[in-house]
CSV table of C-alpha atoms in Angstrom, one decimal:
chain,number,residue,atom,x,y,z
V,1,GLU,CA,-3.3,-2.3,-13.7
V,2,ILE,CA,-0.8,-5.2,-13.8
V,3,VAL,CA,-2.6,-8.5,-14.1
V,4,LEU,CA,-0.9,-11.6,-12.7
V,5,THR,CA,-1.8,-15.0,-14.2
V,6,GLN,CA,-0.7,-18.1,-12.3
V,7,SER,CA,-0.4,-21.5,-13.7
V,8,PRO,CA,-1.3,-24.2,-13.3
V,9,GLY,CA,-4.6,-23.7,-11.5
V,10,THR,CA,-4.1,-27.0,-9.7
V,11,LEU,CA,-0.9,-29.0,-9.3
V,12,SER,CA,-1.1,-32.6,-8.1
V,13,LEU,CA,2.1,-34.0,-6.7
V,14,SER,CA,3.4,-36.4,-4.1
V,15,PRO,CA,5.6,-35.6,-1.0
V,16,GLY,CA,9.2,-35.6,-2.0
V,17,GLU,CA,8.6,-34.4,-5.5
V,18,ARG,CA,9.6,-31.0,-6.9
V,19,ALA,CA,6.9,-28.3,-7.5
V,20,THR,CA,7.2,-25.5,-10.0
V,21,LEU,CA,4.6,-22.7,-9.9
V,22,SER,CA,4.5,-20.0,-12.5
V,23,CYS,CA,3.3,-16.3,-12.3
V,24,ARG,CA,3.2,-14.2,-15.4
V,25,ALA,CA,2.6,-10.5,-15.4
V,26,SER,CA,0.7,-8.5,-18.1
V,27,GLN,CA,3.6,-6.0,-18.1
V,28,SER,CA,7.0,-5.8,-16.6
V,29,VAL,CA,7.2,-5.8,-12.8
V,30,SER,CA,9.6,-3.0,-11.8
V,31,SER,CA,12.6,-3.9,-9.7
V,32,SER,CA,11.4,-7.5,-9.4
V,33,TYR,CA,8.8,-6.3,-6.8
V,34,LEU,CA,7.2,-9.7,-6.7
V,35,ALA,CA,6.2,-11.8,-3.7
V,36,TRP,CA,4.8,-15.3,-3.0
V,37,TYR,CA,2.4,-16.3,-0.3
V,38,GLN,CA,1.2,-19.6,1.0
V,39,GLN,CA,-2.3,-20.0,2.4
V,40,LYS,CA,-3.8,-23.0,4.2
V,41,PRO,CA,-7.5,-23.4,4.9
V,42,GLY,CA,-8.8,-21.1,7.7
V,43,GLN,CA,-5.5,-19.3,8.0
V,44,ALA,CA,-4.1,-16.0,6.9
V,45,PRO,CA,-1.6,-15.9,4.1
V,46,ARG,CA,2.1,-16.4,5.0
V,47,LEU,CA,4.9,-14.5,3.2
V,48,LEU,CA,7.4,-16.9,1.6
V,49,ILE,CA,9.4,-14.8,-0.9
V,50,TYR,CA,9.7,-11.1,-1.6
V,51,GLY,CA,11.8,-9.2,-4.1
V,52,ALA,CA,11.3,-12.2,-6.5
V,53,SER,CA,14.0,-14.3,-4.7
V,54,SER,CA,14.5,-13.3,-1.1
V,55,ARG,CA,13.1,-15.8,1.5
V,56,ALA,CA,11.2,-14.3,4.3
V,57,THR,CA,12.2,-14.9,7.9
V,58,GLY,CA,11.8,-18.5,9.0
V,59,ILE,CA,11.0,-19.9,5.5
V,60,PRO,CA,12.8,-23.2,4.8
V,61,ASP,CA,15.4,-23.2,2.0
V,62,ARG,CA,13.4,-25.7,0.0
V,63,PHE,CA,11.4,-22.7,-1.1
V,64,SER,CA,13.0,-20.6,-3.8
V,65,GLY,CA,11.9,-17.8,-6.1
V,66,SER,CA,13.3,-16.7,-9.4
V,67,GLY,CA,12.5,-14.6,-12.4
V,68,SER,CA,12.3,-11.0,-13.6
V,69,GLY,CA,10.3,-8.8,-16.0
V,70,THR,CA,7.1,-10.6,-16.6
V,71,ASP,CA,7.9,-14.2,-15.7
V,72,PHE,CA,8.4,-15.5,-12.2
V,73,THR,CA,8.6,-18.9,-10.6
V,74,LEU,CA,8.3,-20.4,-7.2
V,75,THR,CA,10.0,-23.7,-6.7
V,76,ILE,CA,9.6,-26.1,-3.8
V,77,SER,CA,12.5,-28.5,-4.1
V,78,ARG,CA,11.2,-31.5,-2.1
V,79,LEU,CA,7.6,-31.3,-1.0
V,80,GLU,CA,6.8,-31.9,2.6
V,81,PRO,CA,3.2,-32.8,3.7
V,82,GLU,CA,2.7,-29.3,5.2
V,83,ASP,CA,3.4,-27.7,1.8
V,84,PHE,CA,0.1,-28.6,0.3
V,85,ALA,CA,-1.8,-25.4,0.2
V,86,VAL,CA,-2.8,-22.5,-2.1
V,87,TYR,CA,0.0,-20.2,-3.4
V,88,TYR,CA,-0.4,-16.6,-4.5
V,89,CYS,CA,1.9,-14.3,-6.2
V,90,GLN,CA,1.7,-10.5,-5.7
V,91,GLN,CA,3.3,-7.6,-7.5
V,92,TYR,CA,4.0,-4.3,-5.6
V,93,GLY,CA,5.9,-2.4,-8.2
V,94,SER,CA,2.8,-0.6,-9.5
V,95,SER,CA,0.1,-0.4,-6.7
V,96,HIS,CA,-0.6,-4.0,-5.6
V,97,THR,CA,-2.2,-7.0,-7.4
V,98,PHE,CA,-2.5,-10.7,-6.6
V,99,GLY,CA,-2.6,-13.6,-8.9
V,100,GLN,CA,-5.6,-15.9,-8.8
V,101,GLY,CA,-3.7,-18.7,-7.0
V,102,THR,CA,-2.4,-22.2,-7.6
V,103,LYS,CA,-3.7,-25.0,-5.5
V,104,LEU,CA,-1.0,-27.6,-4.7
V,105,GLU,CA,-2.7,-30.8,-3.8
V,106,ILE,CA,-1.6,-34.3,-2.8
V,107,LYS,CA,-1.6,-36.8,-5.6
Y,1,GLU,CA,5.7,-10.8,18.9
Y,2,VAL,CA,3.9,-8.9,16.2
Y,3,GLN,CA,0.1,-9.0,16.5
Y,4,LEU,CA,-2.6,-7.6,14.2
Y,5,VAL,CA,-6.1,-7.9,15.5
Y,6,GLU,CA,-9.0,-6.8,13.2
Y,7,SER,CA,-12.5,-5.9,14.5
Y,8,GLY,CA,-15.7,-4.2,13.3
Y,9,GLY,CA,-17.0,-6.7,10.8
Y,10,GLY,CA,-20.5,-8.0,10.8
Y,11,LEU,CA,-23.8,-8.2,8.8
Y,12,VAL,CA,-24.8,-4.9,7.1
Y,13,GLN,CA,-27.4,-4.0,4.5
Y,14,PRO,CA,-26.5,-2.8,1.0
Y,15,GLY,CA,-25.9,0.9,0.9
Y,16,ARG,CA,-25.0,1.1,4.6
Y,17,SER,CA,-21.6,1.8,6.2
Y,18,LEU,CA,-19.1,0.0,8.4
Y,19,ARG,CA,-15.8,0.9,10.0
Y,20,LEU,CA,-13.1,-1.7,10.5
Y,21,SER,CA,-10.2,-1.4,13.0
Y,22,CYS,CA,-6.9,-3.1,13.3
Y,23,ALA,CA,-5.0,-3.0,16.6
Y,24,ALA,CA,-1.2,-3.5,16.1
Y,25,SER,CA,1.4,-4.5,18.7
Y,26,GLY,CA,4.9,-5.9,18.9
Y,27,PHE,CA,6.5,-3.5,16.5
Y,28,THR,CA,7.0,0.2,15.9
Y,29,PHE,CA,3.7,0.9,14.2
Y,30,ASP,CA,4.6,4.3,12.8
Y,31,ASP,CA,7.6,3.0,11.0
Y,32,TYR,CA,5.6,0.9,8.5
Y,33,ALA,CA,3.0,1.3,5.8
Y,34,MET,CA,-0.2,-0.8,6.4
Y,35,HIS,CA,-2.8,-2.3,4.2
Y,36,TRP,CA,-6.2,-3.9,3.9
Y,37,VAL,CA,-6.6,-7.1,1.8
Y,38,ARG,CA,-9.8,-8.9,1.4
Y,39,GLN,CA,-10.9,-12.4,0.4
Y,40,ALA,CA,-14.4,-13.2,-0.7
Y,41,PRO,CA,-15.7,-16.7,0.4
Y,42,GLY,CA,-13.9,-19.4,-1.6
Y,43,LYS,CA,-12.0,-16.8,-3.7
Y,44,GLY,CA,-8.5,-15.3,-4.0
Y,45,LEU,CA,-6.8,-12.3,-2.4
Y,46,GLU,CA,-7.6,-8.7,-3.4
Y,47,TRP,CA,-5.7,-5.7,-2.2
Y,48,VAL,CA,-8.1,-3.1,-1.0
Y,49,SER,CA,-6.1,-0.1,0.3
Y,50,GLY,CA,-2.8,0.9,1.7
Y,51,ILE,CA,-1.4,3.9,3.7
Y,52,SER,CA,2.2,5.0,4.2
Y,53,TRP,CA,3.8,5.3,7.7
Y,54,ASN,CA,3.0,9.0,7.9
Y,55,SER,CA,-0.4,8.9,6.0
Y,56,GLY,CA,1.3,10.9,3.2
Y,57,SER,CA,0.7,8.3,0.6
Y,58,ILE,CA,-2.7,6.5,0.2
Y,59,GLY,CA,-3.9,4.1,-2.5
Y,60,TYR,CA,-7.1,2.3,-3.3
Y,61,ALA,CA,-8.2,-0.5,-5.5
Y,62,ASP,CA,-10.5,0.7,-8.3
Y,63,SER,CA,-13.3,-1.4,-6.9
Y,64,VAL,CA,-13.5,0.6,-3.7
Y,65,LYS,CA,-12.2,4.0,-4.8
Y,66,GLY,CA,-14.6,6.8,-3.7
Y,67,ARG,CA,-16.4,4.5,-1.2
Y,68,PHE,CA,-13.7,3.4,1.2
Y,69,THR,CA,-11.4,5.5,3.2
Y,70,ILE,CA,-8.2,4.2,5.0
Y,71,SER,CA,-6.7,6.0,7.9
Y,72,ARG,CA,-4.4,5.4,10.8
Y,73,ASP,CA,-3.7,6.7,14.3
Y,74,ASN,CA,-0.1,6.2,15.1
Y,75,ALA,CA,-0.6,7.3,18.7
Y,76,LYS,CA,-3.1,4.5,19.2
Y,77,ASN,CA,-1.2,1.9,17.0
Y,78,SER,CA,-4.4,1.5,15.0
Y,79,LEU,CA,-5.4,1.2,11.3
Y,80,TYR,CA,-8.9,1.9,10.1
Y,81,LEU,CA,-11.1,1.3,7.0
Y,82,GLN,CA,-14.3,3.3,6.7
Y,83,MET,CA,-16.5,1.5,4.2
Y,84,ASN,CA,-19.5,3.4,2.8
Y,85,SER,CA,-22.1,2.5,0.2
Y,86,LEU,CA,-21.5,-1.2,0.7
Y,87,ARG,CA,-22.4,-3.7,-2.0
Y,88,ALA,CA,-23.0,-7.4,-2.0
Y,89,GLU,CA,-19.7,-7.8,-3.8
Y,90,ASP,CA,-17.9,-6.3,-0.8
Y,91,THR,CA,-18.7,-9.4,1.2
Y,92,ALA,CA,-15.4,-10.9,2.3
Y,93,LEU,CA,-12.9,-11.5,5.1
Y,94,TYR,CA,-10.9,-8.4,5.6
Y,95,TYR,CA,-7.3,-8.7,6.6
Y,96,CYS,CA,-5.0,-6.1,8.0
Y,97,ALA,CA,-1.4,-6.5,6.8
Y,98,LYS,CA,2.0,-4.9,7.6
Y,99,ASP,CA,4.7,-3.9,5.1
Y,100,ILE,CA,8.0,-5.8,5.4
Y,101,VAL,CA,10.1,-2.7,4.7
Y,102,ILE,CA,10.4,0.4,7.0
Y,103,ALA,CA,9.0,3.6,5.6
Y,104,ALA,CA,8.2,2.4,2.1
Y,105,ALA,CA,6.0,5.0,0.5
Y,106,GLY,CA,4.5,2.8,-2.1
Y,107,GLY,CA,4.1,-0.3,0.0
Y,108,THR,CA,6.0,-3.6,-0.3
Y,109,ALA,CA,5.3,-7.2,0.5
Y,110,PHE,CA,3.3,-8.0,3.6
Y,111,ASP,CA,5.1,-10.0,6.3
Y,112,TYR,CA,2.4,-10.1,9.0
Y,113,TRP,CA,-1.3,-10.5,8.6
Y,114,GLY,CA,-4.1,-10.5,11.1
Y,115,GLN,CA,-6.7,-13.3,11.2
Y,116,GLY,CA,-9.3,-11.1,9.5
Y,117,THR,CA,-12.8,-9.8,10.2
Y,118,LEU,CA,-15.8,-10.9,8.2
Y,119,VAL,CA,-18.0,-8.4,6.5
Y,120,THR,CA,-21.3,-9.7,5.0
Y,121,VAL,CA,-23.4,-7.3,2.9
Y,122,SER,CA,-26.9,-8.6,2.5
Y,123,SER,CA,-30.5,-7.5,2.9
């Protein structure tokens, strides 16, 4: 099973700042089959990025994904108030696994 | 508009069974693989099971293998999860989720999710 480790566990930033979230896999993720989700309290997860770097429909371009192999990054270029949430990465190259999440909180 | 509506959750004793359902609308259901993902209270996401568009490919997390069975009825646009031998650690909000890619045998990212149905396993 591929284990995904997200860092940091909590990220404290201010609106307007840049956020960089990391997802590291225990083995290579085939074909960059990696996705990122955003989850707010009381809501279902929302797909942001799939295929490591493709934005899902309706996702603002301040969200971008990059990486390959075992190291992946989600970048939010300029934080808006609505971006403060928990973010999960998921690999779907070998079955499916999720990372433990990164909480992005307002500083 | 794509809608996924889960039902069937509730309070159940350890060792008992429960069957979850997910009613889908707003897309061609039999074109897409479907999945169950759960989230224990205050915890992260855990993929539980997935089924391809034609039921030809099915997968389970190790934590539920041999106890849970996923199925679908394309004529009824419905997804199911039969959960047997339930344990306290199965307590979670269970989400139904749709693949983003048509006819992907192994499953892909999930572009639509339901609001979930809560399963509580307790005596």
